[in-house]
Amino acid sequence: MIDAVIILAAGQGTRMRSKRPKVLHHLAGQPLLYHVIQAARALDPQRMVVVVGHGADQVQSTFAGQPQIEWAIQDRQLGTGHAVQCALPALEGVDGDVLILNGDVPLIQSSALQTFLDAHRTDRRLVSVLSTTIDPPTGYGRIVRNEAGEFLRIVEEKDADNSTRVLTEINSGTYAVQLNFLRHALSTLSNNNAQGEYYLTDIISSALNQHPSPHPTGCYLHPDFFSLSGVNNRRHLAALERAFRDRLVERLMDEGVTFIDPESCWLDADVNIGPDTVIHPNVILGPEVTIGANCTVGAFCHISRSRIGDECEILPFCHLDGATLEGGNPVGPYARLRPLAELAPNAKVGNFCEVKKARIGHGSKVNHLTYIGDATIGRGVNVGAGTITCNYDGANKHQTIIGDGAFIGSDVQMVAPVNVGAGAVIGAGTTVTKNVPDDALALSRPKQVHIPNWRKRSTK
Ligand code: UD1
Ligand code: CA
């Protein structure tokens, strides 16, 4: 539990060269800020204030409807100290500790934050900083310690002399601070520095000045640079995306998922996969994908917003979006399942088939070159090659309903709305425009005629 969290997200992110506010750029399928909010939530904060400025409306509307977020507006970005000041009115009356995070540090982990908070409390600090090491430390504030290793201050690169500039321990921009101390320290900040900004980092010196003993400031070193690193440009974004996905894939492998070539697969944050499932190279999964146990996902599949049960075999080059596979389903290669495609257990969709807003019943087969849209297909149905449900009349969509055990020959068109009864047989090449009774044979093609000696006549 933590009394309050403040997330700084008002900066423009000039180096992204983007019209979009930096914290709305996506990593693993979610805005950067989303990842930070999730990490904060795991600490069970009583209050959470996000400071926004650049593109504030856009940021706020992106997170509209999400619980617990309070917004503070920083109209002009006068520095990190000023940003925190803007958040304080929202926390009036709140006591205890506040955790301050940057909205552009997407790989931050709640476990690391918890360890950091525990240390801050055990050591009874007024202010604690989470640091890491990076070489070269370009762009970051440097951590300065005395000979005993005690934390003294943070010096921004632009204010640093040569001996400070070479230090490789840097400020991650993550702080735990006693709120009452913070209120006081912020009220004394000045912007007398190289950037003319109000530096939040100056509260370190004010803690040391006011309460020289016992040591009121702590700086806790975290070994993993990536998890504390911020996004300042699109190269950083790509590098962190890579690191995030490596972490995700490694976790899934630890949970029993095989990745034949982990480096080539791209997963969003909200992908879940059951044990003994095998993911082949060059697979893209997410957002909102759940895959059961004992499945195979073939090479070059792209799956989003889909739920896949156990024992499914998805062959290479399939595209699934908004599909549900209830289990034991063979799919593909080259199948396209669009939103609301639903495969009952053991239903099969083969190569070059498209399914949309349709349920394929238990054990039914749609094997080759077929379009099924706005349809309900019963159990044990066989749909022949090249079959089409003609669901659209140019104005409206209509339903095709096929009963259990029906057999649809090849190259059949079913002009919806139309029902095919249970056990009915549709001859190859038939255009079905009227409901077919149960167990009937439907044929609509003209009888084959032979005109003798046609060849001779036509070449005369
Ligand atoms: C700050 C730290 C630096 C640290 C670095 C880590 C200060 C003075 N320096 O650098 O020691 O190594 O973070 O990334 O704090 N922001 C606002 N309003 C502002 C300014 C910034 O909301 O007026 C937000 C930004 O959106 C960003 C975060 O604060 O999320 C950090 O700002 P940024 O400009 O990236 O960092 P620096 O100030 O350069
Ligand atoms: Ca800055």
XYZ file of C-alpha atoms and ligand atoms in Angstrom:
500
model
C 0.000 0.000 0.000
C 1.150 3.507 -0.777
C -0.574 6.747 0.198
C -0.226 8.472 -3.151
C 1.356 8.211 -6.578
C 2.171 11.134 -8.863
C 2.953 10.370 -12.499
C 4.647 13.101 -14.544
C 3.400 13.175 -18.104
C 3.191 16.818 -19.171
C 6.314 16.975 -21.327
C 6.099 17.337 -25.066
C 8.583 14.707 -26.112
C 10.060 16.944 -28.805
C 12.511 14.295 -29.938
C 9.721 11.910 -30.869
C 8.931 14.335 -33.722
C 5.281 13.561 -33.419
C 1.914 15.271 -33.185
C 0.941 12.687 -30.622
C 1.839 13.331 -26.969
C 4.795 11.136 -26.045
C 3.026 9.118 -23.358
C 0.409 8.045 -25.927
C 2.926 6.328 -28.155
C 2.361 2.607 -28.009
C 4.559 -0.078 -26.572
C 3.398 -3.697 -26.784
C 0.007 -2.504 -27.943
C -0.657 -0.011 -25.114
C 0.219 3.659 -24.520
C 3.450 4.216 -22.566
C 1.484 5.825 -19.755
C -0.748 2.762 -19.475
C 2.229 0.605 -18.494
C 3.273 3.048 -15.779
C -0.278 3.275 -14.410
C -0.480 -0.525 -14.285
C 2.775 -0.777 -12.346
C 1.507 1.886 -9.927
C -1.840 0.164 -9.450
C -0.116 -3.002 -8.301
C 1.095 -1.067 -5.234
C -2.488 -0.366 -4.210
C -2.202 3.436 -4.079
C -4.854 5.348 -2.155
C -4.613 8.209 -4.641
C -3.109 8.550 -8.093
C -2.526 11.900 -9.786
C -1.282 12.178 -13.365
C 0.221 15.529 -14.388
C -0.565 16.368 -18.008
C 0.146 19.385 -20.179
C 1.041 18.747 -23.794
C -1.970 17.146 -25.470
C -3.713 16.979 -22.079
C -7.159 16.490 -23.640
C -5.945 13.640 -25.787
C -4.225 11.933 -22.871
C -7.226 12.326 -20.595
C -9.684 11.023 -23.164
C -7.472 8.005 -23.875
C -7.767 6.998 -20.221
C -11.375 8.105 -19.742
C -13.366 5.581 -17.796
C -10.361 4.035 -16.112
C -10.792 4.008 -12.362
C -8.975 6.108 -9.807
C -6.977 8.422 -12.064
C -7.013 12.089 -11.037
C -5.641 14.671 -13.426
C -3.548 17.746 -12.694
C -2.802 20.245 -15.436
C 0.606 21.811 -15.927
C 0.005 24.459 -18.582
C 3.626 25.423 -19.107
C 6.401 22.883 -18.634
C 8.645 24.724 -16.215
C 10.431 21.607 -14.979
C 9.862 18.448 -12.988
C 9.680 20.310 -9.658
C 6.992 22.579 -11.024
C 5.129 19.560 -12.412
C 4.981 17.954 -8.970
C 3.848 21.269 -7.517
C 0.911 21.200 -9.923
C -0.132 17.816 -8.516
C -0.042 18.822 -4.852
C -3.389 20.650 -4.584
C -5.084 17.354 -5.524
C -3.364 15.698 -2.557
C -4.234 18.267 0.059
C -4.842 16.597 3.388
C -3.039 13.411 2.334
C -0.221 12.352 4.615
C 2.507 9.757 4.411
C 4.623 8.877 1.389
C 4.197 9.650 -2.270
C 5.780 7.726 -5.091
C 6.737 9.922 -8.053
C 7.036 8.215 -11.439
C 7.688 9.288 -15.009
C 4.958 8.585 -17.532
C 7.507 7.647 -20.190
C 9.200 4.770 -18.342
C 7.078 1.872 -19.549
C 9.110 -1.090 -18.328
C 9.024 -0.114 -14.681
C 8.093 -3.133 -12.566
C 5.873 -3.074 -9.518
C 8.131 -5.569 -7.744
C 11.093 -3.185 -8.066
C 8.946 -0.295 -6.864
C 7.796 -2.295 -3.850
C 11.390 -3.160 -2.885
C 12.318 0.496 -3.286
C 9.424 1.657 -1.093
C 10.260 -0.904 1.572
C 13.842 0.393 1.711
C 12.658 4.011 1.835
C 10.450 3.198 4.824
C 12.869 0.944 6.664
C 15.624 3.538 6.366
C 13.187 6.304 7.357
C 14.156 8.646 4.553
C 12.549 11.957 3.715
C 13.338 11.379 0.080
C 14.625 8.350 -1.802
C 15.737 8.021 -5.388
C 15.885 4.927 -7.544
C 19.062 4.889 -9.609
C 20.697 2.643 -12.142
C 23.935 2.627 -14.081
C 24.428 3.276 -17.747
C 27.503 3.978 -19.789
C 27.530 6.442 -21.459
C 25.111 8.234 -19.108
C 24.300 10.925 -21.663
C 21.272 13.065 -20.888
C 20.599 11.812 -17.385
C 21.043 13.461 -14.022
C 24.162 12.051 -12.309
C 24.085 10.620 -8.793
C 26.755 12.178 -6.586
C 27.857 10.376 -3.414
C 30.460 11.151 -0.788
C 33.445 8.945 -0.038
C 31.381 6.871 2.351
C 28.977 6.212 -0.513
C 26.266 8.365 1.030
C 23.954 10.049 -1.424
C 24.491 13.806 -1.694
C 22.792 15.221 -4.744
C 21.730 14.879 -8.351
C 23.434 17.028 -10.959
C 21.838 17.485 -14.367
C 24.121 16.920 -17.330
C 23.862 20.555 -18.404
C 24.932 21.731 -14.949
C 27.698 19.151 -14.474
C 31.454 19.731 -14.484
C 33.771 17.220 -16.122
C 34.340 15.088 -13.035
C 30.581 14.789 -12.444
C 29.787 14.149 -16.079
C 31.761 10.887 -16.109
C 29.704 9.351 -13.295
C 27.633 6.460 -14.622
C 25.123 6.100 -11.807
C 22.068 8.039 -12.974
C 18.747 9.261 -11.634
C 15.888 7.210 -13.064
C 13.337 9.885 -12.144
C 11.605 7.585 -9.645
C 11.259 8.958 -6.123
C 9.631 8.161 -2.802
C 9.067 11.269 -0.710
C 7.368 12.139 2.556
C 4.507 14.379 1.545
C 4.893 17.002 4.232
C 8.565 17.380 3.501
C 7.794 17.543 -0.234
C 5.303 20.378 0.222
C 7.838 22.398 2.104
C 10.799 21.614 -0.163
C 8.927 22.463 -3.355
C 7.933 25.846 -1.998
C 11.606 26.777 -1.756
C 12.727 25.675 -5.259
C 14.444 28.107 -7.571
C 15.112 27.874 -11.286
C 18.603 29.192 -11.051
C 20.290 26.556 -13.245
C 21.474 25.939 -16.803
C 17.974 25.127 -18.092
C 16.033 27.746 -16.127
C 13.771 24.926 -14.865
C 12.410 24.087 -11.442
C 14.262 20.841 -10.756
C 12.517 18.286 -8.576
C 15.974 16.891 -7.902
C 16.848 19.974 -5.824
C 14.717 18.613 -2.979
C 17.645 16.302 -2.163
C 19.811 19.218 -1.038
C 16.978 20.743 0.879
C 16.496 17.487 2.817
C 20.195 17.411 3.670
C 20.213 21.058 4.704
C 17.233 20.750 6.974
C 17.903 17.381 8.572
C 21.594 16.572 8.234
C 21.312 13.614 10.575
C 20.298 10.825 10.411
C 20.913 10.726 6.682
C 17.549 11.902 5.255
C 18.117 10.880 1.641
C 18.608 7.449 0.132
C 19.625 6.398 -3.328
C 18.889 2.790 -4.199
C 20.637 1.205 -7.151
C 18.604 -1.010 -9.449
C 20.559 -3.417 -11.674
C 18.308 -3.446 -14.739
C 18.747 -0.333 -16.833
C 15.970 -1.163 -19.286
C 13.260 -1.298 -16.655
C 14.065 2.272 -15.564
C 14.820 3.759 -18.891
C 12.667 6.470 -20.440
C 11.539 6.908 -24.014
C 12.878 10.083 -25.586
C 12.930 9.175 -29.253
C 11.734 6.434 -31.551
C 14.971 4.495 -31.254
C 14.404 4.248 -27.514
C 10.833 3.199 -28.175
C 11.947 0.342 -30.426
C 14.674 -0.758 -28.008
C 12.264 -0.840 -25.071
C 9.624 -2.603 -27.123
C 12.203 -5.280 -27.886
C 13.177 -5.535 -24.210
C 9.536 -5.702 -23.137
C 8.752 -8.499 -25.567
C 11.862 -10.432 -24.604
C 10.741 -10.249 -20.998
C 7.216 -11.387 -21.911
C 8.378 -14.263 -24.088
C 10.829 -15.380 -21.408
C 8.051 -15.416 -18.828
C 5.853 -17.474 -21.145
C 8.678 -19.936 -21.795
C 9.089 -20.290 -18.027
C 5.384 -21.071 -17.875
C 5.727 -23.911 -20.391
C 5.262 -22.362 -23.824
C 7.702 -23.279 -26.603
C 8.916 -20.547 -28.935
C 10.878 -22.057 -31.809
C 12.473 -18.675 -32.549
C 11.615 -16.280 -29.710
C 13.339 -13.297 -31.281
C 11.107 -13.314 -34.327
C 7.789 -13.289 -32.469
C 5.975 -10.112 -31.398
C 3.555 -10.184 -28.510
C 1.420 -7.565 -26.839
C 1.274 -7.134 -23.098
C -2.113 -8.827 -22.779
C -1.310 -12.149 -24.438
C -1.847 -15.347 -22.444
C -0.713 -18.769 -23.620
C -1.203 -22.173 -22.011
C 1.491 -24.781 -21.419
C 2.821 -27.071 -24.156
C 1.683 -24.720 -26.858
C 4.258 -24.276 -29.600
C 4.697 -20.933 -31.327
C 6.544 -21.096 -34.629
C 8.737 -18.292 -36.034
C 7.455 -14.890 -37.102
C 4.165 -14.986 -35.253
C 2.439 -11.773 -34.141
C -0.003 -12.021 -31.229
C -2.161 -9.324 -29.673
C -3.851 -7.310 -28.472
C -6.233 -9.366 -26.308
C -5.200 -12.862 -27.259
C -5.663 -15.969 -25.167
C -4.364 -19.294 -26.425
C -5.005 -22.543 -24.557
C -2.755 -25.475 -23.810
C -1.277 -27.882 -26.350
C -1.871 -25.707 -29.396
C 0.360 -25.029 -32.365
C 0.575 -21.640 -34.009
C 2.287 -21.928 -37.379
C 4.787 -19.537 -38.867
C 3.675 -16.077 -39.993
C 0.303 -16.112 -38.254
C -1.131 -12.809 -37.048
C -3.726 -13.155 -34.285
C -5.526 -10.330 -32.479
C -8.563 -10.036 -30.155
C -9.123 -13.775 -30.221
C -9.703 -16.617 -27.814
C -8.263 -19.967 -28.779
C -9.105 -23.068 -26.761
C -6.919 -26.083 -26.068
C -5.541 -28.431 -28.732
C -5.960 -26.099 -31.697
C -3.646 -26.340 -34.677
C -3.271 -23.118 -36.586
C -1.220 -23.730 -39.696
C 1.048 -21.064 -41.230
C -0.092 -17.727 -42.670
C -3.438 -17.389 -40.907
C -4.972 -14.060 -39.964
C -7.378 -14.128 -37.019
C -9.079 -11.055 -35.605
C -11.967 -11.273 -33.169
C -12.302 -15.041 -33.534
C -13.193 -17.717 -31.007
C -11.920 -21.282 -31.353
C -13.522 -23.477 -28.738
C -10.955 -26.258 -28.851
C -9.489 -28.977 -31.070
C -9.791 -26.778 -34.147
C -7.550 -27.201 -37.178
C -7.266 -23.909 -39.056
C -5.425 -22.894 -42.196
C -2.977 -22.603 -43.774
C -3.997 -19.214 -45.180
C -7.303 -18.915 -43.329
C -8.828 -15.593 -42.443
C -11.142 -15.508 -39.434
C -12.772 -12.121 -38.969
C -14.719 -10.673 -36.036
C -17.296 -12.996 -34.474
C -16.055 -16.056 -36.324
C -16.808 -18.884 -33.907
C -15.586 -22.424 -34.267
C -17.315 -25.000 -32.056
C -15.082 -27.818 -30.775
C -13.329 -29.736 -33.550
C -14.761 -27.580 -36.322
C -12.264 -27.112 -39.124
C -11.524 -24.189 -41.415
C -9.052 -25.002 -44.154
C -6.982 -23.104 -46.673
C -8.061 -19.859 -48.303
C -11.313 -19.649 -46.382
C -12.810 -16.490 -44.907
C -15.251 -16.631 -42.004
C -17.032 -13.618 -40.510
C -19.823 -13.329 -37.932
C -20.599 -17.001 -38.266
C -20.649 -20.066 -36.091
C -19.326 -23.325 -37.478
C -20.816 -26.218 -35.506
C -19.181 -29.112 -33.741
C -16.977 -31.159 -36.070
C -18.125 -29.340 -39.213
C -15.661 -28.731 -42.035
C -15.152 -25.735 -44.240
C -12.111 -26.915 -46.060
C -11.253 -25.019 -49.200
C -11.610 -21.582 -50.793
C -14.875 -20.655 -49.135
C -16.596 -17.543 -47.760
C -18.905 -17.961 -44.771
C -20.430 -14.724 -43.456
C -23.492 -14.070 -41.267
C -24.210 -17.759 -40.921
C -24.937 -20.500 -38.450
C -23.718 -23.940 -39.435
C -24.851 -26.949 -37.395
C -22.894 -30.055 -36.343
C -21.212 -32.463 -38.726
C -21.746 -30.314 -41.812
C -19.423 -30.600 -44.797
C -19.037 -27.462 -46.875
C -17.540 -28.116 -50.303
C -14.795 -26.170 -52.016
C -15.542 -22.728 -53.372
C -18.842 -22.316 -51.508
C -20.121 -18.814 -50.823
C -22.773 -17.450 -48.512
C -24.154 -14.481 -50.459
C -24.903 -12.459 -47.350
C -25.100 -8.959 -48.796
C -27.736 -7.696 -51.192
C -26.108 -4.314 -51.653
C -28.069 -2.768 -48.788
C -28.399 -5.279 -45.969
C -26.720 -8.349 -44.557
C -28.744 -11.564 -44.292
C -28.385 -14.880 -42.497
C -27.698 -18.340 -43.843
C -28.626 -21.209 -41.547
C -27.442 -24.732 -42.259
C -28.831 -27.669 -40.228
C -26.895 -30.536 -38.646
C -25.382 -33.108 -40.973
C -26.067 -31.182 -44.192
C -23.747 -31.704 -47.143
C -22.966 -28.686 -49.273
C -21.405 -29.596 -52.619
C -18.630 -27.622 -54.235
C -19.141 -24.209 -55.789
C -22.510 -23.614 -54.146
C -23.924 -20.139 -53.587
C -26.435 -19.714 -50.798
C -28.319 -16.473 -51.358
C -29.313 -15.237 -47.906
C -31.650 -15.119 -46.132
C -31.928 -18.850 -46.627
C -32.127 -22.049 -44.581
C -30.694 -25.415 -45.506
C -32.405 -28.180 -43.519
C -30.658 -30.820 -41.426
C -29.337 -33.687 -43.514
C -30.023 -31.850 -46.780
C -27.664 -32.318 -49.724
C -26.875 -29.460 -52.079
C -25.560 -30.556 -55.469
C -22.338 -29.027 -56.750
C -22.748 -25.718 -58.539
C -26.200 -25.042 -57.103
C -27.436 -21.537 -56.398
C -29.722 -21.868 -53.374
C -32.384 -19.148 -53.302
C -35.199 -20.992 -51.453
C -35.194 -22.810 -48.120
C -34.214 -26.468 -48.508
C -36.245 -29.009 -46.453
C -34.508 -31.479 -44.131
C -32.941 -34.465 -45.935
C -33.818 -33.128 -49.430
C -31.488 -32.916 -52.410
C -31.344 -29.426 -53.905
C -30.154 -28.899 -57.463
C -30.466 -25.713 -59.458
C -28.031 -26.175 -62.258
C -29.316 -26.684 -65.830
C -29.031 -30.216 -67.189
C -25.874 -30.813 -69.189
C -26.511 -30.872 -72.960
C -24.263 -32.128 -75.735
C -24.260 -30.610 -79.215
C -22.537 -33.138 -81.458
C -19.690 -32.159 -83.745
C -19.497 -28.633 -82.299
C -15.801 -28.397 -82.806
C -15.968 -29.022 -86.544
C -18.834 -26.589 -86.986
C -17.233 -23.782 -85.050
C -13.900 -23.956 -86.841
C -15.386 -23.962 -90.357
C 14.774 14.260 -15.288
C 15.687 14.420 -14.089
C 16.985 13.660 -14.350
C 16.719 12.223 -14.652
C 15.715 12.091 -15.785
C 15.275 10.679 -15.926
C 15.115 16.581 -13.214
C 15.557 17.990 -13.052
N 15.938 15.793 -13.872
O 15.427 14.829 -16.400
O 17.831 13.766 -13.237
O 17.890 11.532 -14.969
O 14.534 12.881 -15.497
O 14.494 10.550 -17.066
O 14.075 16.208 -12.723
N 7.822 16.616 -17.054
C 6.662 17.303 -16.778
N 6.707 18.647 -16.702
C 7.837 19.348 -16.858
C 9.033 18.651 -17.137
C 8.980 17.279 -17.218
O 5.607 16.701 -16.612
O 7.792 20.571 -16.750
C 7.756 15.162 -17.128
C 8.056 14.632 -18.509
O 6.850 14.487 -19.244
C 8.696 13.302 -18.203
C 9.374 13.518 -16.868
O 8.774 14.659 -16.296
O 7.726 12.274 -18.030
C 10.887 13.734 -17.011
O 11.114 14.832 -17.841
P 12.324 14.870 -18.864
O 12.349 16.213 -19.512
O 12.297 13.662 -19.706
O 13.562 14.674 -17.922
P 14.641 15.715 -17.493
O 14.013 16.889 -16.809
O 15.536 15.961 -18.623
Ca 13.830 18.661 -19.283
